[in-house]
mmCIF file of N, CA and C in Angstrom:
data_model
loop_
_atom_site.group_PDB
_atom_site.id
_atom_site.type_symbol
_atom_site.label_atom_id
_atom_site.label_comp_id
_atom_site.label_asym_id
_atom_site.label_seq_id
_atom_site.Cartn_x
_atom_site.Cartn_y
_atom_site.Cartn_z
ATOM 1 N N ARG M 1 0.474 -1.047 0.001
ATOM 2 C CA ARG M 1 -0.141 0.476 -0.335
ATOM 3 C C ARG M 1 1.356 1.550 0.581
ATOM 4 N N VAL M 2 1.318 1.979 -0.450
ATOM 5 C CA VAL M 2 1.477 3.291 -1.565
ATOM 6 C C VAL M 2 0.433 5.012 0.162
ATOM 7 N N THR M 3 1.794 5.082 0.618
ATOM 8 C CA THR M 3 1.027 6.047 1.713
ATOM 9 C C THR M 3 1.516 7.143 1.743
ATOM 10 N N ASP M 4 2.715 7.283 1.429
ATOM 11 C CA ASP M 4 3.612 8.583 1.025
ATOM 12 C C ASP M 4 4.581 8.758 -0.065
ATOM 13 N N LYS M 5 5.883 10.224 -0.236
ATOM 14 C CA LYS M 5 6.330 10.008 -1.594
ATOM 15 C C LYS M 5 7.049 8.777 -1.400
ATOM 16 N N ASP M 6 7.922 8.552 0.568
ATOM 17 C CA ASP M 6 9.044 7.567 0.271
ATOM 18 C C ASP M 6 7.609 6.240 -0.044
ATOM 19 N N ASP M 7 6.889 6.024 0.539
ATOM 20 C CA ASP M 7 6.586 4.497 -0.543
ATOM 21 C C ASP M 7 6.644 4.492 -1.498
ATOM 22 N N ARG M 8 6.280 5.508 -2.780
ATOM 23 C CA ARG M 8 6.171 6.000 -4.020
ATOM 24 C C ARG M 8 7.578 6.178 -4.684
ATOM 25 N N ARG M 9 8.454 6.306 -3.577
ATOM 26 C CA ARG M 9 9.687 5.700 -3.991
ATOM 27 C C ARG M 9 10.157 4.404 -4.019
ATOM 28 N N THR M 10 10.406 4.271 -2.924
ATOM 29 C CA THR M 10 10.830 2.948 -2.804
ATOM 30 C C THR M 10 10.038 1.450 -4.285
ATOM 31 N N ILE M 11 8.382 2.325 -5.141
ATOM 32 C CA ILE M 11 7.987 1.250 -5.658
ATOM 33 C C ILE M 11 8.381 1.461 -6.880
ATOM 34 N N SER M 12 8.809 3.241 -7.112
ATOM 35 C CA SER M 12 9.739 3.238 -8.448
ATOM 36 C C SER M 12 10.745 2.176 -8.326
ATOM 37 N N THR M 13 11.673 2.369 -7.443
ATOM 38 C CA THR M 13 13.213 1.488 -7.656
ATOM 39 C C THR M 13 12.408 0.537 -7.825
ATOM 40 N N ILE M 14 11.799 0.004 -6.269
ATOM 41 C CA ILE M 14 12.262 -1.341 -7.552
ATOM 42 C C ILE M 14 11.509 -2.026 -8.644
ATOM 43 N N LEU M 15 10.225 -1.661 -9.494
ATOM 44 C CA LEU M 15 9.317 -1.504 -10.640
ATOM 45 C C LEU M 15 10.687 -1.618 -11.291
ATOM 46 N N THR M 16 11.818 -0.655 -11.381
ATOM 47 C CA THR M 16 12.871 -0.123 -12.509
ATOM 48 C C THR M 16 13.690 -1.213 -12.611
ATOM 49 N N ASP M 17 14.393 -1.595 -10.782
ATOM 50 C CA ASP M 17 15.446 -2.652 -10.932
ATOM 51 C C ASP M 17 14.624 -4.269 -11.252
ATOM 52 N N PHE M 18 12.862 -4.237 -11.862
ATOM 53 C CA PHE M 18 12.806 -5.556 -11.331
ATOM 54 C C PHE M 18 11.387 -5.840 -13.092
ATOM 55 N N TYR M 19 11.811 -4.557 -13.687
ATOM 56 C CA TYR M 19 10.643 -4.889 -14.742
ATOM 57 C C TYR M 19 11.011 -3.834 -15.276
ATOM 58 N N CYS M 20 12.130 -4.817 -16.517
ATOM 59 C CA CYS M 20 13.248 -4.285 -16.937
ATOM 60 C C CYS M 20 13.226 -4.840 -18.068
ATOM 61 N N PRO M 21 13.534 -3.269 -19.339
ATOM 62 C CA PRO M 21 13.949 -4.536 -20.793
ATOM 63 C C PRO M 21 14.242 -6.175 -21.240
ATOM 64 N N GLU M 22 15.581 -5.736 -20.338
ATOM 65 C CA GLU M 22 16.958 -7.004 -19.785
ATOM 66 C C GLU M 22 16.260 -8.635 -19.167
ATOM 67 N N ILE M 23 15.111 -8.059 -18.662
ATOM 68 C CA ILE M 23 14.427 -9.398 -17.750
ATOM 69 C C ILE M 23 13.673 -10.394 -18.988
ATOM 70 N N LEU M 24 14.177 -9.587 -20.388
ATOM 71 C CA LEU M 24 13.739 -10.324 -21.936
ATOM 72 C C LEU M 24 14.754 -11.968 -22.144
ATOM 73 N N LYS M 25 15.929 -11.325 -21.596
ATOM 74 C CA LYS M 25 17.075 -11.642 -21.583
ATOM 75 C C LYS M 25 17.683 -13.093 -20.768
ATOM 76 N N ASP M 26 17.808 -14.655 -20.873
ATOM 77 C CA ASP M 26 17.258 -15.389 -20.671
ATOM 78 C C ASP M 26 18.456 -15.875 -20.042
ATOM 79 N N ASP M 27 19.858 -15.112 -19.457
ATOM 80 C CA ASP M 27 20.254 -15.263 -18.499
ATOM 81 C C ASP M 27 20.576 -13.920 -17.877
ATOM 82 N N TYR M 28 19.622 -13.348 -17.573
ATOM 83 C CA TYR M 28 18.739 -12.065 -16.343
ATOM 84 C C TYR M 28 18.078 -12.982 -15.321
ATOM 85 N N LYS M 29 18.836 -12.273 -14.181
ATOM 86 C CA LYS M 29 19.453 -12.719 -13.100
ATOM 87 C C LYS M 29 18.212 -11.125 -11.911
ATOM 88 N N PHE M 30 17.427 -12.049 -11.304
ATOM 89 C CA PHE M 30 16.869 -10.604 -10.429
ATOM 90 C C PHE M 30 17.682 -10.168 -8.769
ATOM 91 N N SER M 31 18.878 -10.837 -8.897
ATOM 92 C CA SER M 31 19.508 -11.922 -7.366
ATOM 93 C C SER M 31 20.911 -11.613 -8.174
ATOM 94 N N PRO M 32 22.211 -11.597 -7.278
ATOM 95 C CA PRO M 32 23.257 -11.469 -7.074
ATOM 96 C C PRO M 32 24.179 -13.492 -7.182
ATOM 97 N N SER M 33 23.207 -13.732 -6.564
ATOM 98 C CA SER M 33 23.461 -15.760 -6.644
ATOM 99 C C SER M 33 22.929 -15.601 -7.869
ATOM 100 N N GLY M 34 21.507 -15.408 -7.908
ATOM 101 C CA GLY M 34 21.647 -16.449 -9.305
ATOM 102 C C GLY M 34 20.108 -17.065 -9.105
ATOM 103 N N VAL M 35 19.429 -16.933 -7.789
ATOM 104 C CA VAL M 35 18.473 -18.398 -7.402
ATOM 105 C C VAL M 35 17.129 -17.847 -7.821
ATOM 106 N N TYR M 36 17.623 -15.654 -7.926
ATOM 107 C CA TYR M 36 15.838 -15.537 -8.705
ATOM 108 C C TYR M 36 15.996 -14.592 -9.906
ATOM 109 N N TYR M 37 15.404 -15.668 -10.785
ATOM 110 C CA TYR M 37 15.719 -15.063 -12.164
ATOM 111 C C TYR M 37 13.734 -15.349 -12.811
ATOM 112 N N ALA M 38 13.670 -14.899 -13.966
ATOM 113 C CA ALA M 38 12.615 -15.135 -14.812
ATOM 114 C C ALA M 38 12.555 -16.573 -15.004
ATOM 115 N N PRO M 39 12.035 -17.801 -14.606
ATOM 116 C CA PRO M 39 12.257 -19.440 -16.147
ATOM 117 C C PRO M 39 12.119 -18.552 -17.645
ATOM 118 N N ALA M 40 12.144 -19.570 -18.133
ATOM 119 C CA ALA M 40 11.682 -19.663 -19.242
ATOM 120 C C ALA M 40 10.148 -19.663 -19.636
ATOM 121 N N HIS M 41 10.098 -20.015 -21.136
ATOM 122 C CA HIS M 41 9.170 -19.954 -20.667
ATOM 123 C C HIS M 41 8.661 -21.311 -21.463
ATOM 124 N N MET M 42 7.642 -22.489 -19.673
ATOM 125 C CA MET M 42 6.833 -23.860 -20.051
ATOM 126 C C MET M 42 5.743 -23.648 -19.558
ATOM 127 N N GLY M 43 5.822 -24.829 -19.256
ATOM 128 C CA GLY M 43 4.088 -25.598 -19.288
ATOM 129 C C GLY M 43 3.755 -25.812 -17.745
ATOM 130 N N LEU M 44 2.929 -25.212 -17.045
ATOM 131 C CA LEU M 44 2.671 -25.516 -15.960
ATOM 132 C C LEU M 44 3.384 -26.217 -14.482
ATOM 133 N N PRO M 45 3.448 -27.618 -15.525
ATOM 134 C CA PRO M 45 4.678 -27.876 -14.691
ATOM 135 C C PRO M 45 6.078 -27.785 -14.353
ATOM 136 N N GLY M 46 6.973 -27.298 -15.838
ATOM 137 C CA GLY M 46 6.987 -26.155 -15.317
ATOM 138 C C GLY M 46 7.548 -25.907 -14.138
ATOM 139 N N TYR M 47 6.758 -23.910 -14.026
ATOM 140 C CA TYR M 47 6.250 -23.263 -13.573
ATOM 141 C C TYR M 47 6.616 -23.243 -11.948
ATOM 142 N N LEU M 48 5.178 -24.804 -12.247
ATOM 143 C CA LEU M 48 5.146 -25.325 -10.483
ATOM 144 C C LEU M 48 6.753 -25.974 -9.909
ATOM 145 N N GLU M 49 7.561 -26.468 -10.593
ATOM 146 C CA GLU M 49 8.383 -27.383 -10.022
ATOM 147 C C GLU M 49 9.666 -26.335 -9.606
ATOM 148 N N TYR M 50 9.400 -25.292 -11.040
ATOM 149 C CA TYR M 50 10.646 -23.373 -10.233
ATOM 150 C C TYR M 50 10.013 -23.037 -8.682
ATOM 151 N N ILE M 51 9.062 -23.103 -8.743
ATOM 152 C CA ILE M 51 8.343 -22.443 -7.622
ATOM 153 C C ILE M 51 9.344 -23.546 -6.133
ATOM 154 N N ARG M 52 8.979 -24.353 -6.729
ATOM 155 C CA ARG M 52 9.094 -25.422 -5.504
ATOM 156 C C ARG M 52 10.873 -25.760 -4.955
ATOM 157 N N LYS M 53 11.622 -24.938 -5.916
ATOM 158 C CA LYS M 53 12.559 -25.395 -5.816
ATOM 159 C C LYS M 53 13.647 -23.460 -4.918
ATOM 160 N N LEU M 54 12.488 -22.731 -4.924
ATOM 161 C CA LEU M 54 12.993 -21.562 -4.715
ATOM 162 C C LEU M 54 13.514 -21.559 -2.908
ATOM 163 N N PRO M 55 13.953 -20.651 -2.695
ATOM 164 C CA PRO M 55 13.666 -20.874 -1.197
ATOM 165 C C PRO M 55 12.715 -21.157 -0.224
ATOM 166 N N ILE M 56 12.474 -21.209 0.901
ATOM 167 C CA ILE M 56 11.321 -21.706 1.206
ATOM 168 C C ILE M 56 11.792 -19.982 2.887
ATOM 169 N N ASN M 57 12.796 -19.593 2.919
ATOM 170 C CA ASN M 57 11.853 -18.248 4.091
ATOM 171 C C ASN M 57 12.851 -17.604 3.079
ATOM 172 N N GLN M 58 13.169 -16.451 1.980
ATOM 173 C CA GLN M 58 13.334 -15.725 1.316
ATOM 174 C C GLN M 58 14.007 -15.035 1.768
ATOM 175 N N MET M 59 14.997 -14.276 1.595
ATOM 176 C CA MET M 59 15.949 -13.814 2.434
ATOM 177 C C MET M 59 16.738 -12.377 1.561
ATOM 178 N N PRO M 60 17.724 -11.414 1.821
ATOM 179 C CA PRO M 60 17.527 -10.361 1.115
ATOM 180 C C PRO M 60 17.765 -9.938 -0.061
ATOM 181 N N GLU M 61 18.088 -11.238 -0.913
ATOM 182 C CA GLU M 61 18.531 -10.476 -1.609
ATOM 183 C C GLU M 61 16.595 -11.190 -2.739
ATOM 184 N N ALA M 62 15.944 -12.159 -2.239
ATOM 185 C CA ALA M 62 15.050 -11.795 -3.131
ATOM 186 C C ALA M 62 14.085 -10.459 -3.232
ATOM 187 N N PHE M 63 14.264 -9.275 -1.954
ATOM 188 C CA PHE M 63 13.461 -7.954 -2.386
ATOM 189 C C PHE M 63 14.725 -6.460 -2.333
ATOM 190 N N GLY M 64 16.019 -7.332 -3.710
ATOM 191 C CA GLY M 64 17.145 -6.246 -3.584
ATOM 192 C C GLY M 64 17.483 -5.910 -2.152
ATOM 193 N N LEU M 65 17.776 -5.875 -1.391
ATOM 194 C CA LEU M 65 17.764 -5.731 0.111
ATOM 195 C C LEU M 65 19.365 -6.516 0.129
ATOM 196 N N HIS M 66 20.273 -5.418 0.502
ATOM 197 C CA HIS M 66 21.803 -6.223 1.770
ATOM 198 C C HIS M 66 21.572 -6.809 2.400
ATOM 199 N N SER M 67 22.415 -8.108 2.728
ATOM 200 C CA SER M 67 22.402 -9.642 2.763
ATOM 201 C C SER M 67 22.189 -9.123 5.065
ATOM 202 N N ASN M 68 22.894 -7.745 4.911
ATOM 203 C CA ASN M 68 22.612 -6.980 6.581
ATOM 204 C C ASN M 68 21.278 -6.620 6.966
ATOM 205 N N ALA M 69 20.247 -7.335 6.188
ATOM 206 C CA ALA M 69 18.564 -6.107 6.313
ATOM 207 C C ALA M 69 18.053 -7.479 6.905
ATOM 208 N N ASN M 70 18.555 -8.476 6.741
ATOM 209 C CA ASN M 70 17.584 -9.547 7.874
ATOM 210 C C ASN M 70 19.112 -8.695 9.956
ATOM 211 N N LEU M 71 19.933 -9.413 9.968
ATOM 212 C CA LEU M 71 20.974 -8.540 11.248
ATOM 213 C C LEU M 71 19.710 -7.040 11.751
ATOM 214 N N ALA M 72 19.106 -6.402 10.602
ATOM 215 C CA ALA M 72 19.406 -4.522 10.790
ATOM 216 C C ALA M 72 17.488 -4.832 11.885
ATOM 217 N N ALA M 73 16.758 -6.159 10.245
ATOM 218 C CA ALA M 73 15.559 -6.127 10.917
ATOM 219 C C ALA M 73 15.504 -6.998 12.471
ATOM 220 N N ALA M 74 16.174 -7.595 12.513
ATOM 221 C CA ALA M 74 16.107 -8.390 14.233
ATOM 222 C C ALA M 74 16.826 -8.446 15.127
ATOM 223 N N ILE M 75 17.602 -7.642 15.147
ATOM 224 C CA ILE M 75 18.251 -5.644 16.068
ATOM 225 C C ILE M 75 17.144 -4.663 17.087
ATOM 226 N N GLY M 76 15.907 -4.282 15.170
ATOM 227 C CA GLY M 76 14.834 -3.093 15.015
ATOM 228 C C GLY M 76 14.539 -3.982 15.723
ATOM 229 N N GLU M 77 13.611 -5.032 16.135
ATOM 230 C CA GLU M 77 12.846 -6.197 16.133
ATOM 231 C C GLU M 77 12.860 -6.425 18.065
ATOM 232 N N ALA M 78 14.307 -6.976 18.364
ATOM 233 C CA ALA M 78 14.568 -7.486 19.469
ATOM 234 C C ALA M 78 14.088 -5.965 20.018
ATOM 235 N N MET M 79 14.709 -5.091 19.548
ATOM 236 C CA MET M 79 14.422 -3.613 20.078
ATOM 237 C C MET M 79 12.978 -2.981 20.444
ATOM 238 N N ARG M 80 12.110 -3.997 20.311
ATOM 239 C CA ARG M 80 10.832 -3.149 20.187
ATOM 240 C C ARG M 80 10.525 -3.816 21.701
#
């Protein structure tokens, strides 16, 4: 939900990173590790298999964040 200018800026940045012409290339990866990518066109069973292979607990890179984002979130949660 977009509630202010900062949300709008964040969403705009995410859209720029993840919805771009490069996504049409077969070797395009959403994350540095290569775990997250747009699979080639295939049938439903292929897509389901791709989804099953994704990590159950998403790492920060799934959202374009630095690996320390988990640590910062945990510290913030502990301080509440």
